[in-house]
Short mmCIF file of N, CA, C and O in Angstrom, two decimals:
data_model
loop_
_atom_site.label_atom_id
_atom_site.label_comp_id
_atom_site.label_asym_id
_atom_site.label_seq_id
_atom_site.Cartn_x
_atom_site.Cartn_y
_atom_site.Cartn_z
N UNK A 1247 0.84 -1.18 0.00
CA UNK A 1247 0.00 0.00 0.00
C UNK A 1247 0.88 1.24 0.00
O UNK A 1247 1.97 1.32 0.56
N UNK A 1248 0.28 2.17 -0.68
CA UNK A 1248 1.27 4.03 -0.82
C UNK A 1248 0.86 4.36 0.33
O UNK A 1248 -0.25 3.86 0.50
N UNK A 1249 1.29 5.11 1.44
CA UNK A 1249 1.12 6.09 2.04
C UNK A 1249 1.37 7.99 1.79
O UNK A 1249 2.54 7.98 1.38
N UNK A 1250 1.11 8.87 1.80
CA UNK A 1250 1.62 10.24 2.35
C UNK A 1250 1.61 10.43 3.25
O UNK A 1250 0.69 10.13 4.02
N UNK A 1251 2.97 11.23 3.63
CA UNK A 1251 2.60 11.48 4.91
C UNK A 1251 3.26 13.10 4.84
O UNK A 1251 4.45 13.33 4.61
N UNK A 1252 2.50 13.84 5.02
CA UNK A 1252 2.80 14.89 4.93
C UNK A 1252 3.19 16.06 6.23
O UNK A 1252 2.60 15.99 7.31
N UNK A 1253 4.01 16.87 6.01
CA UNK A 1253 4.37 17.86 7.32
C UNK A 1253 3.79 18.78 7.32
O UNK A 1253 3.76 19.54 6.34
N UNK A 1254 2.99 19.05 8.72
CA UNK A 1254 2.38 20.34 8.80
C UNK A 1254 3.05 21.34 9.58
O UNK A 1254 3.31 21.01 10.73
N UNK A 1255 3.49 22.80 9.10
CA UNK A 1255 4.21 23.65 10.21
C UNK A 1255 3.88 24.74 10.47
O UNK A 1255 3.36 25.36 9.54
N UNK A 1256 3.96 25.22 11.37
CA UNK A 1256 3.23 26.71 11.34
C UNK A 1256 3.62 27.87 10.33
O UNK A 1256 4.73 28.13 9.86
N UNK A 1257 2.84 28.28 10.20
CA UNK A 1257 2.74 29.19 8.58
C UNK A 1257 3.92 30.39 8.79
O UNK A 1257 4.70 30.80 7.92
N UNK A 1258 3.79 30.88 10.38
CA UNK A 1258 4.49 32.58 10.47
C UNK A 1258 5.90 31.89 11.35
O UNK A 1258 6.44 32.62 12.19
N UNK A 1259 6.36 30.66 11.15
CA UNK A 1259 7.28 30.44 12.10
C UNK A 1259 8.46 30.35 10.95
O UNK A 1259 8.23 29.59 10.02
N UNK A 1260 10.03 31.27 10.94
CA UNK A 1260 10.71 30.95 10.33
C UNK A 1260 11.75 29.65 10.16
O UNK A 1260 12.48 29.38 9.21
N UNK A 1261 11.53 28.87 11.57
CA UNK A 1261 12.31 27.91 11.34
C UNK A 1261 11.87 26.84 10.81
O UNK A 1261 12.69 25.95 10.60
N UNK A 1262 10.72 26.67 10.53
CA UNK A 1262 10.01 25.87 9.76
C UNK A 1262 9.63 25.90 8.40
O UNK A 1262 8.80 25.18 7.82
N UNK A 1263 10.64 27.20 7.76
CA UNK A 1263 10.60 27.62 6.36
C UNK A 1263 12.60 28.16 5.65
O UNK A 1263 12.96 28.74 4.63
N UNK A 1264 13.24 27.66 6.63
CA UNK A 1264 14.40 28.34 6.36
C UNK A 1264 15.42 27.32 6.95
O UNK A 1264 16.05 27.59 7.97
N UNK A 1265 15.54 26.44 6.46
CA UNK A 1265 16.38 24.74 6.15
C UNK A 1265 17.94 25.13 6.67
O UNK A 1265 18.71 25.89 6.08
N UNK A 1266 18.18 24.47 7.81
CA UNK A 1266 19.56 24.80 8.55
C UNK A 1266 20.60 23.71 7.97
O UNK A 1266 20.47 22.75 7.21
N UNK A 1267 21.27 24.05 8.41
CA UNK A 1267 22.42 22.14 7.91
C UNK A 1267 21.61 21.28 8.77
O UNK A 1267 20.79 20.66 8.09
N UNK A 1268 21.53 20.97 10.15
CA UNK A 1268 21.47 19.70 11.05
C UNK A 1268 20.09 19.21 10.11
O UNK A 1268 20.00 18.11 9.56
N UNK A 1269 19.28 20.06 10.08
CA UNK A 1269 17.88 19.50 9.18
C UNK A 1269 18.47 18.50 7.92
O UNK A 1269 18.26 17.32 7.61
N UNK A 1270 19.45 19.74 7.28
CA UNK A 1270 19.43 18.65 5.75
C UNK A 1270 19.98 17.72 5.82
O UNK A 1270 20.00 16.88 4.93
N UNK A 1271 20.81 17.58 7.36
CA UNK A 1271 21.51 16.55 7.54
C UNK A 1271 20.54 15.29 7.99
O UNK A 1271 20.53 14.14 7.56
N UNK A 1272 19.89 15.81 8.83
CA UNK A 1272 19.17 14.58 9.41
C UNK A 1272 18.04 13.94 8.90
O UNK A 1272 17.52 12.89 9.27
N UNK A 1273 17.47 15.23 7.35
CA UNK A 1273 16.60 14.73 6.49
C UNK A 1273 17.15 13.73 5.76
O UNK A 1273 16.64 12.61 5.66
N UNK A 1274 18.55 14.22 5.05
CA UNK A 1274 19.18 13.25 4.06
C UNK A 1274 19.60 12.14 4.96
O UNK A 1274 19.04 11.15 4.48
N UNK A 1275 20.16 11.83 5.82
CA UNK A 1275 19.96 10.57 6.35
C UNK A 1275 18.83 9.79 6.48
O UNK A 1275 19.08 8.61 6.21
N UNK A 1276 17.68 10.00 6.78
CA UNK A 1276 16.67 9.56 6.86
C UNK A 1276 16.07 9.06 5.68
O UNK A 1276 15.75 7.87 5.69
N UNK A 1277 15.80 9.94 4.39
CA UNK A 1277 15.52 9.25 3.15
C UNK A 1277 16.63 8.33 3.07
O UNK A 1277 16.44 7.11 3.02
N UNK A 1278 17.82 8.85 3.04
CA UNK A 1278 19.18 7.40 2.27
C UNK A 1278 18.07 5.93 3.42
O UNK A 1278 17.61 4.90 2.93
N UNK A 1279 17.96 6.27 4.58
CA UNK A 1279 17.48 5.21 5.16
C UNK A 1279 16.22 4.20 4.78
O UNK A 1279 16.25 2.97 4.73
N UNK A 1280 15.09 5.08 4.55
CA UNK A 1280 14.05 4.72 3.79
C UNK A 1280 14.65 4.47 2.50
O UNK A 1280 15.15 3.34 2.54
N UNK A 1281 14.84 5.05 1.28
CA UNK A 1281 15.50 4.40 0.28
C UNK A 1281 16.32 3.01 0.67
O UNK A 1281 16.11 2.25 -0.28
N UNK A 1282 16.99 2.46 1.47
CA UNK A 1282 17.51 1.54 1.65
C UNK A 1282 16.27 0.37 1.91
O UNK A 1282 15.86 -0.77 1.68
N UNK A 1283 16.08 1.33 2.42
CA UNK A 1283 14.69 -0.49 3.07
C UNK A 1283 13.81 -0.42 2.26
O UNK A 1283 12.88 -1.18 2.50
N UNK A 1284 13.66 0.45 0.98
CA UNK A 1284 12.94 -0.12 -0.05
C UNK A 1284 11.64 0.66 0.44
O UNK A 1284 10.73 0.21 -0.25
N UNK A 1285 11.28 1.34 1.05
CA UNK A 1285 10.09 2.08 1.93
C UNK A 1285 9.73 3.42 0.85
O UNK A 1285 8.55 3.65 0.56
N UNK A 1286 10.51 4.00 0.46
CA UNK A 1286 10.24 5.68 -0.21
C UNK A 1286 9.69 5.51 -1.60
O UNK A 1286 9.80 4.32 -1.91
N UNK A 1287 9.27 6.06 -2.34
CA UNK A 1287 8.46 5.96 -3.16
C UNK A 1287 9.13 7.28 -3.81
O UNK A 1287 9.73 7.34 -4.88
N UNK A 1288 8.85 8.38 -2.80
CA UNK A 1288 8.85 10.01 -3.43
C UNK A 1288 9.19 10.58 -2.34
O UNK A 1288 9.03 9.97 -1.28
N UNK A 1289 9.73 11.87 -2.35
CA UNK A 1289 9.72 13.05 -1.39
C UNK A 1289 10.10 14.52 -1.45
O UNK A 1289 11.20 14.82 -1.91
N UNK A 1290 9.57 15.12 -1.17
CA UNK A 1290 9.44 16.77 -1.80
C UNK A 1290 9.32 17.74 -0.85
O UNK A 1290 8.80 17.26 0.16
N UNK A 1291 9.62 19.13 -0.74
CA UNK A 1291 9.16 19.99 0.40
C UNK A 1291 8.56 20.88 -0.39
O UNK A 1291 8.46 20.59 -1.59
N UNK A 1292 8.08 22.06 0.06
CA UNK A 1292 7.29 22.73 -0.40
C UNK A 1292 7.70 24.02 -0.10
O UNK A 1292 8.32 24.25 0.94
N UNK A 1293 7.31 25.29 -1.25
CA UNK A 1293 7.56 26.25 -0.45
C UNK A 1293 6.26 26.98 -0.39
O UNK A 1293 5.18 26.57 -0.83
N UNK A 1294 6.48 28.13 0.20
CA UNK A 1294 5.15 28.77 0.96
C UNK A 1294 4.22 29.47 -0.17
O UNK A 1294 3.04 29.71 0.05
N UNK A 1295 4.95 29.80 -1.58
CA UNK A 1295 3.81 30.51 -2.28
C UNK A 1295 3.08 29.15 -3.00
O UNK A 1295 3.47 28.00 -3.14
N UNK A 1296 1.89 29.81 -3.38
CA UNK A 1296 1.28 29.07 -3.47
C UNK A 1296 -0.48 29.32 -3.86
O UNK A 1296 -0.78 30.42 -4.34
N UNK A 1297 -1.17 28.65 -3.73
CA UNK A 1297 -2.83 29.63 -4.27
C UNK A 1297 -4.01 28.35 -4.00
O UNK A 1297 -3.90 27.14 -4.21
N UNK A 1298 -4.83 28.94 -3.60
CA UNK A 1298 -5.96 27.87 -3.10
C UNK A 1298 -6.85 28.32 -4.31
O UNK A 1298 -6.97 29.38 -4.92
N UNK A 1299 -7.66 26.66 -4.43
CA UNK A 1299 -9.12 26.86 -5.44
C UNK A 1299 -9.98 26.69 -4.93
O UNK A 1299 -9.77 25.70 -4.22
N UNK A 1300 -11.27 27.15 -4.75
CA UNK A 1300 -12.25 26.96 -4.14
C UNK A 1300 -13.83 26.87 -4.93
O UNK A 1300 -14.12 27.77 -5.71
N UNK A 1301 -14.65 25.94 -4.72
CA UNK A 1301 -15.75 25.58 -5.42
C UNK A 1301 -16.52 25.77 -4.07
O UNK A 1301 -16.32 25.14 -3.03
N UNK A 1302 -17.96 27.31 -4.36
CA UNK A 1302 -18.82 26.96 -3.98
C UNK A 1302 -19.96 27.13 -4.56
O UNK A 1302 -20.48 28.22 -4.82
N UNK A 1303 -20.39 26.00 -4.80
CA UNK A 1303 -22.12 25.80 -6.03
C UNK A 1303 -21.34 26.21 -7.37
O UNK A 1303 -20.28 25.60 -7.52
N UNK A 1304 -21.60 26.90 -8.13
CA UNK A 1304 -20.97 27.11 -9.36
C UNK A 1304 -19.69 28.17 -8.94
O UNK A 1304 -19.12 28.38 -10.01
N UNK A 1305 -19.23 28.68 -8.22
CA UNK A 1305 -19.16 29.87 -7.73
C UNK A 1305 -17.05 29.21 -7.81
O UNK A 1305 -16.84 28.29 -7.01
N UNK A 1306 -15.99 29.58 -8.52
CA UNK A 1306 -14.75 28.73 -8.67
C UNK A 1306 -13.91 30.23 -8.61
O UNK A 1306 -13.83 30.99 -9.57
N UNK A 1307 -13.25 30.51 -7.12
CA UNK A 1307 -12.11 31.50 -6.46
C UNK A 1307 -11.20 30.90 -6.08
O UNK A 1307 -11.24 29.80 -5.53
N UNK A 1308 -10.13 31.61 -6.38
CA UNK A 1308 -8.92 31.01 -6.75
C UNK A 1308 -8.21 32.49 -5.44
O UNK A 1308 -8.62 33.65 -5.41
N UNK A 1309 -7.06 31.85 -4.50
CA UNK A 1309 -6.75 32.76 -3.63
C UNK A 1309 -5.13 32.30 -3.87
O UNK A 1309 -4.69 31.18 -4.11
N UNK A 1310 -4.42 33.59 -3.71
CA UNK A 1310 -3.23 33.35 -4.08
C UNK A 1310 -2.98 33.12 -2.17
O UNK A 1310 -3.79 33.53 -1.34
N UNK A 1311 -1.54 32.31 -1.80
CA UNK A 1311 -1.29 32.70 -0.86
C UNK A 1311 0.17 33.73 -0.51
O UNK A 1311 0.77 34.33 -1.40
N UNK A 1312 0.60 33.78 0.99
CA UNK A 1312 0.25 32.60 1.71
C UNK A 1312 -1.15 33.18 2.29
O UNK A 1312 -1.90 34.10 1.97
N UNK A 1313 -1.12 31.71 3.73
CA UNK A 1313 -3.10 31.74 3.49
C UNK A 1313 -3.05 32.16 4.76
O UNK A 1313 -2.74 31.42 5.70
N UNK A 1314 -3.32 33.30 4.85
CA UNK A 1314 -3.77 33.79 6.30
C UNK A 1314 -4.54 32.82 7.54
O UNK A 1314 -4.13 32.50 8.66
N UNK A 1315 -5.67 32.55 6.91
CA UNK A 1315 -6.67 31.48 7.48
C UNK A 1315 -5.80 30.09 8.40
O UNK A 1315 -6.18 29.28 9.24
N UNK A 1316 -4.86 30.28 7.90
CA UNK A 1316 -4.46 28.99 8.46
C UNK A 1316 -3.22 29.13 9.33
O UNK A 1316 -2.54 30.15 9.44
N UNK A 1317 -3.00 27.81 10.01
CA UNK A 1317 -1.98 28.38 11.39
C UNK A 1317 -1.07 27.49 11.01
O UNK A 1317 0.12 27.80 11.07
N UNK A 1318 -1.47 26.31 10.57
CA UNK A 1318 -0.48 25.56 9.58
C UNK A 1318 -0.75 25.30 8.93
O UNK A 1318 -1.95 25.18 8.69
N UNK A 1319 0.77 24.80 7.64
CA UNK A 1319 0.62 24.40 6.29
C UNK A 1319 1.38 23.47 5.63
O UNK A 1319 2.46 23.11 6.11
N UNK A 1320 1.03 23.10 4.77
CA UNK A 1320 1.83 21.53 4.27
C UNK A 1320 3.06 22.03 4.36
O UNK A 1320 2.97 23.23 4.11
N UNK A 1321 4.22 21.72 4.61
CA UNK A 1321 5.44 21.91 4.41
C UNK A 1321 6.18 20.63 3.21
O UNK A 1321 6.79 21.16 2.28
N UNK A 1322 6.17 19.70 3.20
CA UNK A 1322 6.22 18.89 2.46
C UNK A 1322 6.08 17.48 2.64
O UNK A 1322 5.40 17.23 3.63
N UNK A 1323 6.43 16.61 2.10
CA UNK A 1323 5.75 15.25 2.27
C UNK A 1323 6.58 14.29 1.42
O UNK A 1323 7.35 14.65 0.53
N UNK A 1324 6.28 12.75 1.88
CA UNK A 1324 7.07 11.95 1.48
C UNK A 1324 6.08 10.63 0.59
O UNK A 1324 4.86 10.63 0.46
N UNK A 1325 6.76 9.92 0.24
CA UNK A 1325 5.46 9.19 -0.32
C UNK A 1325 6.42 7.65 -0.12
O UNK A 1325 7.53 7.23 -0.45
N UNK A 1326 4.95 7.07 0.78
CA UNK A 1326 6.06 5.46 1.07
C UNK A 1326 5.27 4.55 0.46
O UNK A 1326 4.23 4.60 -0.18
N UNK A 1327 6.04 3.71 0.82
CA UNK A 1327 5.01 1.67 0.67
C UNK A 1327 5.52 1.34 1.97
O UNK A 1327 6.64 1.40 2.48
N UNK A 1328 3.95 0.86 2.50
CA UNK A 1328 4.21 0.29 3.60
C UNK A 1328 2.87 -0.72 3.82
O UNK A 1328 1.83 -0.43 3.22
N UNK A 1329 2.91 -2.13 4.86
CA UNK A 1329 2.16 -3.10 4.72
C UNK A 1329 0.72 -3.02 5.09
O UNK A 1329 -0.28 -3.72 4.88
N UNK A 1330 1.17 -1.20 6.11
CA UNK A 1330 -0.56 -1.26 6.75
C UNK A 1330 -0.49 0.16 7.02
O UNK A 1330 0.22 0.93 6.38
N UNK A 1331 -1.14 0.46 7.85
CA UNK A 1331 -1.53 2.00 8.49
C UNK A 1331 -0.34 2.03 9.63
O UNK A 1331 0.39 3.02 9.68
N UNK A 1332 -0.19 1.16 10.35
CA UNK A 1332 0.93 1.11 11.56
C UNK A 1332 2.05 1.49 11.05
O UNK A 1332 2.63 2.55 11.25
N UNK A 1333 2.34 0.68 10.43
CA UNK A 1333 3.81 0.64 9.79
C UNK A 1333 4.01 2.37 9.46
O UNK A 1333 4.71 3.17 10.09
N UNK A 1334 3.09 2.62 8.18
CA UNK A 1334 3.38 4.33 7.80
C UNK A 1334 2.90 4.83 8.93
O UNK A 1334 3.22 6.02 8.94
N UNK A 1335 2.30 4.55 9.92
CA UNK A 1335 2.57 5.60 11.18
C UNK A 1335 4.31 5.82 11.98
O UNK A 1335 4.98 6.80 12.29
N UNK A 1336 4.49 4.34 12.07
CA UNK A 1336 5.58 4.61 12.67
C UNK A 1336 6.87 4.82 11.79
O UNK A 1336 7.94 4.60 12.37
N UNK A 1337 6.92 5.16 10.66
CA UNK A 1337 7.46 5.78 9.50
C UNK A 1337 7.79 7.57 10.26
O UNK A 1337 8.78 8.14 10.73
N UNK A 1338 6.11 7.99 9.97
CA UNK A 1338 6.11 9.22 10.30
C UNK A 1338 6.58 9.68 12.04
O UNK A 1338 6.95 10.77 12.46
N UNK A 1339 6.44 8.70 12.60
CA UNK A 1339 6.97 8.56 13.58
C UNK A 1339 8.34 9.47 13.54
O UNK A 1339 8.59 10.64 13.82
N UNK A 1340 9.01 8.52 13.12
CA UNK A 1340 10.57 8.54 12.99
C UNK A 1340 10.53 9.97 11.88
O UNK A 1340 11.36 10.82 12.19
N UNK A 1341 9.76 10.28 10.78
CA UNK A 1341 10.13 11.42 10.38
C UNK A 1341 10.02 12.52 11.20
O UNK A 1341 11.02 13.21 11.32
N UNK A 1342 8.95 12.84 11.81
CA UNK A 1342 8.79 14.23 12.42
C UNK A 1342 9.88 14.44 13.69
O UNK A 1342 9.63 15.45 14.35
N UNK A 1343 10.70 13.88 14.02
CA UNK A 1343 12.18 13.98 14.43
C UNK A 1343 13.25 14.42 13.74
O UNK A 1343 14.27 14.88 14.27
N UNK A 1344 13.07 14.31 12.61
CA UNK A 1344 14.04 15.13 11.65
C UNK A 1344 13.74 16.46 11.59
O UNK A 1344 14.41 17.20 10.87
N UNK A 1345 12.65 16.93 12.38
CA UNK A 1345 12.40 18.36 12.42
C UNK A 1345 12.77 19.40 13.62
O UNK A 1345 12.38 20.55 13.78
N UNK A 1346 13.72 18.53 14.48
CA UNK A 1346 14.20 19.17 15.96
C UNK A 1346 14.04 20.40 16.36
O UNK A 1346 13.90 20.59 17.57
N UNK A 1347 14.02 21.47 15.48
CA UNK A 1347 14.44 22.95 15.60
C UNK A 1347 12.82 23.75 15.48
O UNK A 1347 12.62 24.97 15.49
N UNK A 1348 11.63 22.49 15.37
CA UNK A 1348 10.22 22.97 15.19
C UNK A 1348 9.53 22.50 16.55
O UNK A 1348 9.03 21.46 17.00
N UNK A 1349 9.72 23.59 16.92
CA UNK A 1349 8.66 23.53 18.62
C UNK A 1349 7.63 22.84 18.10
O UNK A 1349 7.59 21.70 18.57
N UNK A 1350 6.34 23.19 16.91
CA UNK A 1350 5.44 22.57 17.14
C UNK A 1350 4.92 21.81 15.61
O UNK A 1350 5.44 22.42 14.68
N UNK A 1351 4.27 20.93 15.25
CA UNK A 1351 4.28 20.46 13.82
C UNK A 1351 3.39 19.32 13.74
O UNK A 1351 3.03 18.87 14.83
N UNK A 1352 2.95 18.77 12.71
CA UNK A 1352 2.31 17.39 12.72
C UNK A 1352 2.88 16.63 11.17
O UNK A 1352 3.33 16.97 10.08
N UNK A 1353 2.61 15.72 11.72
CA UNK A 1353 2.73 14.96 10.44
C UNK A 1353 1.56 14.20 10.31
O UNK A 1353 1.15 13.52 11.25
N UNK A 1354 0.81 14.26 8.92
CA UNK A 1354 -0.68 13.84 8.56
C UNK A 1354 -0.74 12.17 7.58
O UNK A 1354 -0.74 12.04 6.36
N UNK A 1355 -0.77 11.42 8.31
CA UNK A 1355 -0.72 10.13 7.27
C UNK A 1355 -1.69 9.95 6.52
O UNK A 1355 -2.80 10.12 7.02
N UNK A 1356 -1.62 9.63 5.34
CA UNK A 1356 -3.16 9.27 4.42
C UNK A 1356 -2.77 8.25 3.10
O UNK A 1356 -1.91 8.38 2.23
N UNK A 1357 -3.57 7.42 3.30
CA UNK A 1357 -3.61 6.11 2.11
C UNK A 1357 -3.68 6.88 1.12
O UNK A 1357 -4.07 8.05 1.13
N UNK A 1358 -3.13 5.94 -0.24
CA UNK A 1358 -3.09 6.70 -1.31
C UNK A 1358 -4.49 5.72 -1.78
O UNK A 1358 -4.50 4.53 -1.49
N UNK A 1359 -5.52 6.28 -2.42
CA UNK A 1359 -6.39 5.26 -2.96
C UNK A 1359 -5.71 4.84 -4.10
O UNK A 1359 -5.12 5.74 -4.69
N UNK A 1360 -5.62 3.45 -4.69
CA UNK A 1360 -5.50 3.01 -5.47
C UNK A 1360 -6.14 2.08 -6.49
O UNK A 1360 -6.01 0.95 -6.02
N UNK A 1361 -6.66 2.02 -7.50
CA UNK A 1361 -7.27 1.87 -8.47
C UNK A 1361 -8.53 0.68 -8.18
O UNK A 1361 -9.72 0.55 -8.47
N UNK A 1362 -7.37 -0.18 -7.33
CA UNK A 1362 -8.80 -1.26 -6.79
C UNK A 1362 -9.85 -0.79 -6.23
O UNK A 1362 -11.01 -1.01 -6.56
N UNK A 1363 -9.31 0.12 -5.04
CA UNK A 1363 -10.06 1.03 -4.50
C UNK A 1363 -11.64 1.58 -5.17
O UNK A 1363 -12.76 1.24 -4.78
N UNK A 1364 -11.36 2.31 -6.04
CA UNK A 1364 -12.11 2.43 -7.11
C UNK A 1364 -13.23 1.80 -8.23
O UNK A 1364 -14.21 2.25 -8.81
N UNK A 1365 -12.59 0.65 -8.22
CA UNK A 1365 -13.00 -0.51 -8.73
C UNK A 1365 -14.74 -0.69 -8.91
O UNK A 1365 -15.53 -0.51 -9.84
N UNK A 1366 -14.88 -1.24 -7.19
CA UNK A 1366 -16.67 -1.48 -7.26
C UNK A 1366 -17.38 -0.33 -7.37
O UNK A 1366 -18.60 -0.51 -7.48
N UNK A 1367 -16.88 1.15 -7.37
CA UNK A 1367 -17.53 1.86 -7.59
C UNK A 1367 -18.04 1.96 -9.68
O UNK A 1367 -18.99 2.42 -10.32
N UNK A 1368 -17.10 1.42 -9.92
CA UNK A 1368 -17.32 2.02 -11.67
C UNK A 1368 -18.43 0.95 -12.04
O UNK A 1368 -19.36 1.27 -12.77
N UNK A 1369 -18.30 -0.41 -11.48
CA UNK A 1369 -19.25 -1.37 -11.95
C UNK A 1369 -21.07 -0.51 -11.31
O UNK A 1369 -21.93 -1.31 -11.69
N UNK A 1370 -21.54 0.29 -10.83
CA UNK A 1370 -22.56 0.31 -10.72
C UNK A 1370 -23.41 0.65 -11.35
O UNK A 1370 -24.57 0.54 -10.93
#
């Protein structure tokens, strides 16, 4: 199964947007690690600009950011294979430690649907 697991950080905090060495150090160890065990799939960070779309009834606004509204924001995300939900938990586990220098943060796990997934819905 794919997992994401994505980082959430606070939007107005600079250390959570401005990548020190110990970070890139302890990020790049961590993927070489996942890459080794065959676990990583993908992984990317994000930066803060950016633009929301929004659908309401016919009604399609498009907001540039960053997004006020919010207290956190994706920072970036990784993309694994893993056997269950546990497993990519304790994945993310071990990632959101690579973020030492972030008082506060989450990391958001979510299945990737995949096509089977999908499946009994098309037969109806």
């Amino acid at each position: 199964m794919r997992f994401m697991l994505m980082h959430r950080v606070p939007q107005d905090d600079p250390a959570s947007w401005e990548p020190n060495p110990e970070l890139i150090e302890r990020m790049n160890a961590f993927v070489e690690k996942l890459t080794a065990d065959g676990v990583l799939l993908g992984a990317e960070g994000v930066q803060q600009q950016g633009a929301v779309v929004r659908r309401r009834g016919a009604a399609i606004k498009s907001t540039d950011g960053p997004f006020a509204e919010a207290k956190e924001v994706v920072g970036g995300f990784l993309l694994i294979g893993a056997k269950d939900l546990a497993e990519a938990t304790a994945v993310a586990e071990e990632y959101i430690t690579c973020f030492a220098g972030v008082e506060e943060m989450s990391v958001e796990v979510r299945r990737v649907a995949e096509s089977e997934d999908i499946e009994p819905y098309l037969a109806k």
